Amino acid sequence: MKKIFKEPLVHFILLGIVLFVFYGLIGDKEDRQNTVVFDTYDLENIMASWEMQWKRPPSQQELSNLISQNIKQEIFYQEALMMNLDHNDEIIKRRLAQKMEFLSNDLATMQSPTEKELQEYYERHKEKYKTPYVYSLYQIPFSTDNRSNPKGDAELILRKHGASSIKEMEGRGDRLPFSYFMNNLTANQLALKLGNSFSEALKNQSLNQWTGPIPSGFGYHLIYIEKKDNPTYKTIEAIKSDVINDFNYDRQQEFDIMIYNELKKKYLIDFNIDSKAMDPKIIKEIQDAINR
């Protein structure tokens, strides 16, 4: 028996019991919330969660266990709140703040946008709904891995052989893991393959002639653009679902900011930072952020 009481785990359990008993003795029993409500919503919620995970309804025994777990969780939750265990818990803070954001998002989407609102939103954000540039081109790479001056080498080839045919130019550069001819690739696809600088530079290159060199993530390239489709605006009818989603998202953000600004008026923000230990510019940025 003496050996058992020397075990650290037993000490921990006994300490926990003492804390719970102590809290129960000093707590105001009249103010405690001793009621745990388990209603139809709770039942439907735990059954739906079970079916989503296991793809079948719970058995009678499983349902009984789920209800018991739910009640146990609620009791522990209420006791934890009364013992202030949620204080300074970063995970709980983040989760509750997230639930507040979800609440504001739900309020923002309760009313569907009208056709007029969608049209006005589309006109204000029309640039978002442009089709990308689409290119069909030949490219000759000059790699920084293989050459000390890839740009100079590319310029030399262009001066000497710039009037050559597509077939004659093939193989004059370095071998890299992409094809000589790239057919019907969007600007975004080319950016993923060769980098944004390459994709952006194509906008100003002439058609049906060798031009360059233009930079990429691999070095420099001579290019021959055979076809270029310029961006066009998609009609609102063709992308209506996208416009509705974007409209709702932006409205949620605006509504979230509005709710936050209203709630912030109820709070005094104590700016308690040792300014001597920090850059004055950072202090000012923090103060500006708090006052926004």
mmCIF file of C-alpha atoms in Angstrom:
data_model
loop_
_atom_site.group_PDB
_atom_site.id
_atom_site.type_symbol
_atom_site.label_atom_id
_atom_site.label_comp_id
_atom_site.label_asym_id
_atom_site.label_seq_id
_atom_site.Cartn_x
_atom_site.Cartn_y
_atom_site.Cartn_z
ATOM 1 C CA MET A 1 0.000 0.000 0.000
ATOM 2 C CA LYS A 2 2.829 2.393 0.918
ATOM 3 C CA LYS A 3 4.441 1.661 -2.437
ATOM 4 C CA ILE A 4 1.246 2.646 -4.297
ATOM 5 C CA PHE A 5 1.092 6.031 -2.545
ATOM 6 C CA LYS A 6 4.656 6.741 -3.616
ATOM 7 C CA GLU A 7 3.725 6.486 -7.310
ATOM 8 C CA PRO A 8 3.694 9.919 -9.147
ATOM 9 C CA LEU A 9 0.467 9.004 -10.992
ATOM 10 C CA VAL A 10 -1.331 8.469 -7.671
ATOM 11 C CA HIS A 11 -0.074 11.855 -6.458
ATOM 12 C CA PHE A 12 -1.450 13.483 -9.614
ATOM 13 C CA ILE A 13 -4.868 11.837 -9.206
ATOM 14 C CA LEU A 14 -5.086 12.788 -5.538
ATOM 15 C CA LEU A 15 -4.104 16.370 -6.341
ATOM 16 C CA GLY A 16 -6.828 16.506 -8.976
ATOM 17 C CA ILE A 17 -9.440 15.227 -6.519
ATOM 18 C CA VAL A 18 -8.352 17.806 -3.944
ATOM 19 C CA LEU A 19 -8.624 20.613 -6.498
ATOM 20 C CA PHE A 20 -12.123 19.562 -7.562
ATOM 21 C CA VAL A 21 -13.303 19.219 -3.957
ATOM 22 C CA PHE A 22 -11.718 22.544 -3.009
ATOM 23 C CA TYR A 23 -13.333 24.292 -5.946
ATOM 24 C CA GLY A 24 -16.708 22.760 -5.085
ATOM 25 C CA LEU A 25 -16.462 23.979 -1.510
ATOM 26 C CA ILE A 26 -15.520 27.563 -2.297
ATOM 27 C CA GLY A 27 -17.751 27.947 -5.353
ATOM 28 C CA ASP A 28 -21.075 29.695 -5.133
ATOM 29 C CA LYS A 29 -23.452 26.782 -5.615
ATOM 30 C CA GLU A 30 -26.416 29.056 -6.283
ATOM 31 C CA ASP A 31 -24.655 30.625 -9.283
ATOM 32 C CA ARG A 32 -23.529 27.348 -10.851
ATOM 33 C CA GLN A 33 -25.096 26.208 -14.105
ATOM 34 C CA ASN A 34 -26.020 22.632 -13.234
ATOM 35 C CA THR A 35 -28.388 21.960 -16.133
ATOM 36 C CA VAL A 36 -27.210 20.016 -19.160
ATOM 37 C CA VAL A 37 -29.661 20.124 -22.044
ATOM 38 C CA PHE A 38 -29.644 17.362 -24.637
ATOM 39 C CA ASP A 39 -32.272 18.063 -27.278
ATOM 40 C CA THR A 40 -33.316 17.000 -30.768
ATOM 41 C CA TYR A 41 -30.651 19.183 -32.354
ATOM 42 C CA ASP A 42 -27.934 17.461 -30.332
ATOM 43 C CA LEU A 43 -29.272 14.030 -31.251
ATOM 44 C CA GLU A 44 -29.485 14.818 -34.960
ATOM 45 C CA ASN A 45 -26.048 16.389 -34.892
ATOM 46 C CA ILE A 46 -24.246 13.411 -33.350
ATOM 47 C CA MET A 47 -26.115 10.968 -35.600
ATOM 48 C CA ALA A 48 -25.258 12.986 -38.715
ATOM 49 C CA SER A 49 -21.584 13.154 -37.686
ATOM 50 C CA TRP A 50 -21.522 9.393 -37.122
ATOM 51 C CA GLU A 51 -23.162 8.625 -40.474
ATOM 52 C CA MET A 52 -20.784 10.976 -42.282
ATOM 53 C CA GLN A 53 -17.799 9.123 -40.842
ATOM 54 C CA TRP A 54 -19.045 5.525 -40.964
ATOM 55 C CA LYS A 55 -21.558 5.693 -43.847
ATOM 56 C CA ARG A 56 -24.288 4.037 -41.754
ATOM 57 C CA PRO A 57 -26.571 4.899 -38.808
ATOM 58 C CA PRO A 58 -25.273 4.065 -35.316
ATOM 59 C CA SER A 59 -26.536 0.964 -33.564
ATOM 60 C CA GLN A 60 -28.562 1.299 -30.350
ATOM 61 C CA GLN A 61 -25.468 0.651 -28.233
ATOM 62 C CA GLU A 62 -23.351 3.036 -30.301
ATOM 63 C CA LEU A 63 -26.003 5.739 -30.049
ATOM 64 C CA SER A 64 -26.178 5.260 -26.288
ATOM 65 C CA ASN A 65 -22.394 5.658 -26.071
ATOM 66 C CA LEU A 66 -22.484 8.771 -28.249
ATOM 67 C CA ILE A 67 -25.126 10.376 -26.047
ATOM 68 C CA SER A 68 -23.130 9.537 -22.922
ATOM 69 C CA GLN A 69 -19.985 11.028 -24.442
ATOM 70 C CA ASN A 70 -21.893 14.155 -25.454
ATOM 71 C CA ILE A 71 -23.258 14.680 -21.933
ATOM 72 C CA LYS A 72 -19.844 13.991 -20.393
ATOM 73 C CA GLN A 73 -18.273 16.526 -22.749
ATOM 74 C CA GLU A 74 -20.875 19.169 -21.830
ATOM 75 C CA ILE A 75 -20.372 18.614 -18.093
ATOM 76 C CA PHE A 76 -16.593 18.814 -18.416
ATOM 77 C CA TYR A 77 -16.963 21.889 -20.659
ATOM 78 C CA GLN A 78 -19.116 23.741 -18.097
ATOM 79 C CA GLU A 79 -16.808 22.776 -15.235
ATOM 80 C CA ALA A 80 -13.766 23.888 -17.238
ATOM 81 C CA LEU A 81 -15.365 27.291 -17.899
ATOM 82 C CA MET A 82 -16.182 27.751 -14.210
ATOM 83 C CA MET A 83 -12.595 26.844 -13.319
ATOM 84 C CA ASN A 84 -11.380 29.362 -15.942
ATOM 85 C CA LEU A 85 -9.399 26.661 -17.772
ATOM 86 C CA ASP A 86 -10.106 28.351 -21.111
ATOM 87 C CA HIS A 87 -8.083 31.384 -20.013
ATOM 88 C CA ASN A 88 -5.037 32.042 -22.261
ATOM 89 C CA ASP A 89 -5.541 28.792 -24.179
ATOM 90 C CA GLU A 90 -4.437 29.648 -27.722
ATOM 91 C CA ILE A 91 -6.305 26.764 -29.381
ATOM 92 C CA ILE A 92 -9.585 27.655 -27.671
ATOM 93 C CA LYS A 93 -9.136 31.341 -28.513
ATOM 94 C CA ARG A 94 -8.509 30.534 -32.166
ATOM 95 C CA ARG A 95 -11.465 28.168 -32.394
ATOM 96 C CA LEU A 96 -13.944 30.560 -30.769
ATOM 97 C CA ALA A 97 -12.729 33.466 -32.910
ATOM 98 C CA GLN A 98 -13.197 31.246 -35.949
ATOM 99 C CA LYS A 99 -16.754 30.442 -34.887
ATOM 100 C CA MET A 100 -17.471 34.182 -34.615
ATOM 101 C CA GLU A 101 -16.198 34.595 -38.167
ATOM 102 C CA PHE A 102 -18.422 31.740 -39.322
ATOM 103 C CA LEU A 103 -21.364 33.478 -37.656
ATOM 104 C CA SER A 104 -20.678 36.729 -39.461
ATOM 105 C CA ASN A 105 -20.269 34.816 -42.747
ATOM 106 C CA ASP A 106 -23.654 33.141 -42.236
ATOM 107 C CA LEU A 107 -25.282 36.507 -41.615
ATOM 108 C CA ALA A 108 -23.639 37.953 -44.732
ATOM 109 C CA THR A 109 -24.996 35.210 -47.004
ATOM 110 C CA MET A 110 -28.546 35.156 -45.668
ATOM 111 C CA GLN A 111 -29.700 37.389 -48.514
ATOM 112 C CA SER A 112 -28.866 36.453 -52.103
ATOM 113 C CA PRO A 113 -27.509 39.211 -54.348
ATOM 114 C CA THR A 114 -29.875 40.799 -56.842
ATOM 115 C CA GLU A 115 -29.175 40.806 -60.573
ATOM 116 C CA LYS A 116 -28.353 44.517 -60.339
ATOM 117 C CA GLU A 117 -25.857 43.937 -57.533
ATOM 118 C CA LEU A 118 -24.182 41.138 -59.494
ATOM 119 C CA GLN A 119 -23.929 43.264 -62.639
ATOM 120 C CA GLU A 120 -22.438 46.188 -60.697
ATOM 121 C CA TYR A 121 -19.984 43.861 -58.973
ATOM 122 C CA TYR A 122 -18.993 42.326 -62.311
ATOM 123 C CA GLU A 123 -18.328 45.757 -63.826
ATOM 124 C CA ARG A 124 -16.184 46.809 -60.854
ATOM 125 C CA HIS A 125 -14.105 43.623 -60.988
ATOM 126 C CA LYS A 126 -14.153 42.922 -64.699
ATOM 127 C CA GLU A 127 -10.375 42.444 -64.889
ATOM 128 C CA LYS A 128 -10.702 39.302 -62.745
ATOM 129 C CA TYR A 129 -12.770 37.647 -65.448
ATOM 130 C CA LYS A 130 -10.476 38.092 -68.426
ATOM 131 C CA THR A 131 -9.240 35.044 -70.282
ATOM 132 C CA PRO A 132 -5.426 34.645 -70.186
ATOM 133 C CA TYR A 133 -3.025 35.000 -73.087
ATOM 134 C CA VAL A 134 -2.672 31.720 -74.990
ATOM 135 C CA TYR A 135 0.507 30.960 -76.972
ATOM 136 C CA SER A 136 1.782 28.456 -79.478
ATOM 137 C CA LEU A 137 5.551 28.930 -79.733
ATOM 138 C CA TYR A 138 8.967 27.462 -80.337
ATOM 139 C CA GLN A 139 11.741 28.091 -77.812
ATOM 140 C CA ILE A 140 15.497 27.556 -77.693
ATOM 141 C CA PRO A 141 16.975 27.551 -74.169
ATOM 142 C CA PHE A 142 20.452 28.724 -73.141
ATOM 143 C CA SER A 143 20.996 27.375 -69.652
ATOM 144 C CA THR A 144 22.835 29.078 -66.796
ATOM 145 C CA ASP A 145 23.963 25.592 -65.695
ATOM 146 C CA ASN A 146 25.772 24.918 -68.971
ATOM 147 C CA ARG A 147 27.087 28.364 -69.920
ATOM 148 C CA SER A 148 28.998 31.204 -68.301
ATOM 149 C CA ASN A 149 27.153 33.803 -70.426
ATOM 150 C CA PRO A 150 23.837 32.296 -71.612
ATOM 151 C CA LYS A 151 22.349 35.664 -72.554
ATOM 152 C CA GLY A 152 25.369 36.600 -74.668
ATOM 153 C CA ASP A 153 25.331 33.205 -76.388
ATOM 154 C CA ALA A 154 21.619 33.598 -77.192
ATOM 155 C CA GLU A 155 22.211 37.084 -78.647
ATOM 156 C CA LEU A 156 25.038 35.747 -80.814
ATOM 157 C CA ILE A 157 22.859 32.935 -82.232
ATOM 158 C CA LEU A 158 20.064 35.424 -82.919
ATOM 159 C CA ARG A 159 22.407 37.754 -84.822
ATOM 160 C CA LYS A 160 23.889 34.956 -86.903
ATOM 161 C CA HIS A 161 20.842 32.782 -87.512
ATOM 162 C CA GLY A 162 17.805 34.939 -86.682
ATOM 163 C CA ALA A 163 16.503 34.614 -90.242
ATOM 164 C CA SER A 164 16.721 30.804 -90.206
ATOM 165 C CA SER A 165 13.678 28.567 -90.411
ATOM 166 C CA ILE A 166 12.123 26.798 -87.437
ATOM 167 C CA LYS A 167 13.638 23.488 -88.563
ATOM 168 C CA GLU A 168 17.122 24.996 -89.015
ATOM 169 C CA MET A 169 17.092 26.569 -85.533
ATOM 170 C CA GLU A 170 16.146 23.403 -83.697
ATOM 171 C CA GLY A 171 18.959 22.099 -81.489
ATOM 172 C CA ARG A 172 21.053 25.300 -81.437
ATOM 173 C CA GLY A 173 20.549 25.737 -77.676
ATOM 174 C CA ASP A 174 20.719 23.378 -74.714
ATOM 175 C CA ARG A 175 18.662 20.288 -73.942
ATOM 176 C CA LEU A 176 16.195 20.937 -71.125
ATOM 177 C CA PRO A 177 13.200 18.892 -69.862
ATOM 178 C CA PHE A 178 10.545 20.561 -72.020
ATOM 179 C CA SER A 179 9.693 20.470 -75.682
ATOM 180 C CA TYR A 180 10.915 22.648 -78.537
ATOM 181 C CA PHE A 181 7.317 23.411 -79.529
ATOM 182 C CA MET A 182 4.727 24.433 -76.942
ATOM 183 C CA ASN A 183 1.190 24.354 -78.260
ATOM 184 C CA ASN A 184 -1.804 26.321 -76.886
ATOM 185 C CA LEU A 185 -0.406 27.007 -73.429
ATOM 186 C CA THR A 186 -1.858 29.783 -71.306
ATOM 187 C CA ALA A 187 0.320 32.452 -69.729
ATOM 188 C CA ASN A 188 -0.235 30.787 -66.347
ATOM 189 C CA GLN A 189 0.858 27.384 -67.649
ATOM 190 C CA LEU A 190 4.008 28.891 -69.130
ATOM 191 C CA ALA A 191 4.708 30.715 -65.875
ATOM 192 C CA LEU A 192 4.556 27.395 -64.009
ATOM 193 C CA LYS A 193 6.997 25.821 -66.461
ATOM 194 C CA LEU A 194 9.447 28.673 -67.028
ATOM 195 C CA GLY A 195 8.668 31.408 -64.495
ATOM 196 C CA ASN A 196 6.678 34.647 -64.413
ATOM 197 C CA SER A 197 9.418 36.691 -66.092
ATOM 198 C CA PHE A 198 9.239 34.452 -69.161
ATOM 199 C CA SER A 199 5.453 34.594 -69.339
ATOM 200 C CA GLU A 200 5.331 38.376 -68.882
ATOM 201 C CA ALA A 201 7.991 39.001 -71.541
ATOM 202 C CA LEU A 202 5.967 37.148 -74.186
ATOM 203 C CA LYS A 203 3.313 39.890 -74.228
ATOM 204 C CA ASN A 204 5.671 42.287 -76.054
ATOM 205 C CA GLN A 205 7.260 39.859 -78.526
ATOM 206 C CA SER A 206 6.519 39.913 -82.239
ATOM 207 C CA LEU A 207 4.820 37.056 -84.076
ATOM 208 C CA ASN A 208 6.323 34.764 -86.723
ATOM 209 C CA GLN A 209 9.975 35.676 -86.180
ATOM 210 C CA TRP A 210 12.784 34.738 -83.837
ATOM 211 C CA THR A 211 13.051 37.164 -80.928
ATOM 212 C CA GLY A 212 14.710 37.383 -77.541
ATOM 213 C CA PRO A 213 16.570 36.519 -75.507
ATOM 214 C CA ILE A 214 14.002 36.478 -72.709
ATOM 215 C CA PRO A 215 14.759 35.249 -69.177
ATOM 216 C CA SER A 216 13.332 32.209 -67.407
ATOM 217 C CA GLY A 217 14.071 30.162 -64.323
ATOM 218 C CA PHE A 218 16.536 28.139 -66.433
ATOM 219 C CA GLY A 219 18.449 30.891 -68.248
ATOM 220 C CA TYR A 220 17.553 32.714 -71.474
ATOM 221 C CA HIS A 221 15.479 31.731 -74.504
ATOM 222 C CA LEU A 222 15.077 32.605 -78.134
ATOM 223 C CA ILE A 223 11.442 32.258 -79.106
ATOM 224 C CA TYR A 224 9.290 32.093 -82.197
ATOM 225 C CA ILE A 225 5.628 32.837 -81.451
ATOM 226 C CA GLU A 226 3.452 31.162 -84.031
ATOM 227 C CA LYS A 227 0.092 32.153 -82.473
ATOM 228 C CA LYS A 228 -1.009 34.463 -79.686
ATOM 229 C CA ASP A 229 -4.596 34.774 -78.440
ATOM 230 C CA ASN A 230 -5.106 38.012 -76.563
ATOM 231 C CA PRO A 231 -7.263 38.115 -73.432
ATOM 232 C CA THR A 232 -10.986 38.740 -73.751
ATOM 233 C CA TYR A 233 -13.650 39.454 -71.139
ATOM 234 C CA LYS A 234 -15.873 36.553 -70.193
ATOM 235 C CA THR A 235 -19.561 37.421 -70.198
ATOM 236 C CA ILE A 236 -21.369 37.456 -66.878
ATOM 237 C CA GLU A 237 -23.788 34.835 -68.206
ATOM 238 C CA ALA A 238 -20.909 32.396 -68.810
ATOM 239 C CA ILE A 239 -19.413 32.800 -65.345
ATOM 240 C CA LYS A 240 -22.414 33.734 -63.225
ATOM 241 C CA SER A 241 -21.718 31.136 -60.528
ATOM 242 C CA ASP A 242 -18.142 32.431 -60.180
ATOM 243 C CA VAL A 243 -19.377 36.022 -59.886
ATOM 244 C CA ILE A 244 -21.904 35.001 -57.205
ATOM 245 C CA ASN A 245 -19.197 33.176 -55.221
ATOM 246 C CA ASP A 246 -16.837 36.143 -55.477
ATOM 247 C CA PHE A 247 -19.598 38.576 -54.556
ATOM 248 C CA ASN A 248 -20.537 36.538 -51.481
ATOM 249 C CA TYR A 249 -16.909 36.158 -50.424
ATOM 250 C CA ASP A 250 -16.223 39.899 -50.665
ATOM 251 C CA ARG A 251 -19.447 40.703 -48.838
ATOM 252 C CA GLN A 252 -18.472 38.259 -46.077
ATOM 253 C CA GLN A 253 -15.143 40.046 -45.684
ATOM 254 C CA GLU A 254 -16.835 43.444 -45.533
ATOM 255 C CA PHE A 255 -19.424 42.173 -43.052
ATOM 256 C CA ASP A 256 -16.709 40.616 -40.892
ATOM 257 C CA ILE A 257 -14.842 43.937 -40.760
ATOM 258 C CA MET A 258 -18.049 45.816 -39.949
ATOM 259 C CA ILE A 259 -18.932 43.461 -37.074
ATOM 260 C CA TYR A 260 -15.387 43.582 -35.737
ATOM 261 C CA ASN A 261 -15.307 47.390 -35.781
ATOM 262 C CA GLU A 262 -18.620 47.546 -33.925
ATOM 263 C CA LEU A 263 -17.530 44.996 -31.319
ATOM 264 C CA LYS A 264 -14.172 46.714 -30.851
ATOM 265 C CA LYS A 265 -15.979 49.841 -29.632
ATOM 266 C CA LYS A 266 -16.993 47.888 -26.515
ATOM 267 C CA TYR A 267 -13.385 47.194 -25.530
ATOM 268 C CA LEU A 268 -10.554 49.247 -24.125
ATOM 269 C CA ILE A 269 -7.332 48.031 -25.704
ATOM 270 C CA ASP A 270 -4.455 48.233 -23.254
ATOM 271 C CA PHE A 271 -1.302 48.847 -25.286
ATOM 272 C CA ASN A 272 1.245 47.622 -22.751
ATOM 273 C CA ILE A 273 4.572 47.156 -24.565
ATOM 274 C CA ASP A 274 8.005 48.333 -23.501
ATOM 275 C CA SER A 275 8.647 50.778 -26.336
ATOM 276 C CA LYS A 276 12.298 51.234 -25.323
ATOM 277 C CA ALA A 277 13.069 47.672 -26.378
ATOM 278 C CA MET A 278 11.503 47.993 -29.847
ATOM 279 C CA ASP A 279 11.982 49.986 -33.022
ATOM 280 C CA PRO A 280 9.758 53.123 -32.860
ATOM 281 C CA LYS A 281 8.503 52.371 -36.389
ATOM 282 C CA ILE A 282 7.206 48.967 -35.252
ATOM 283 C CA ILE A 283 5.547 50.564 -32.212
ATOM 284 C CA LYS A 284 3.781 53.055 -34.486
ATOM 285 C CA GLU A 285 2.629 50.280 -36.841
ATOM 286 C CA ILE A 286 1.146 48.356 -33.903
ATOM 287 C CA GLN A 287 -0.612 51.448 -32.591
ATOM 288 C CA ASP A 288 -1.998 52.206 -36.064
ATOM 289 C CA ALA A 289 -3.233 48.611 -36.392
ATOM 290 C CA ILE A 290 -4.991 48.811 -33.031
ATOM 291 C CA ASN A 291 -6.664 52.105 -33.917
ATOM 292 C CA ARG A 292 -7.826 51.004 -37.367
#
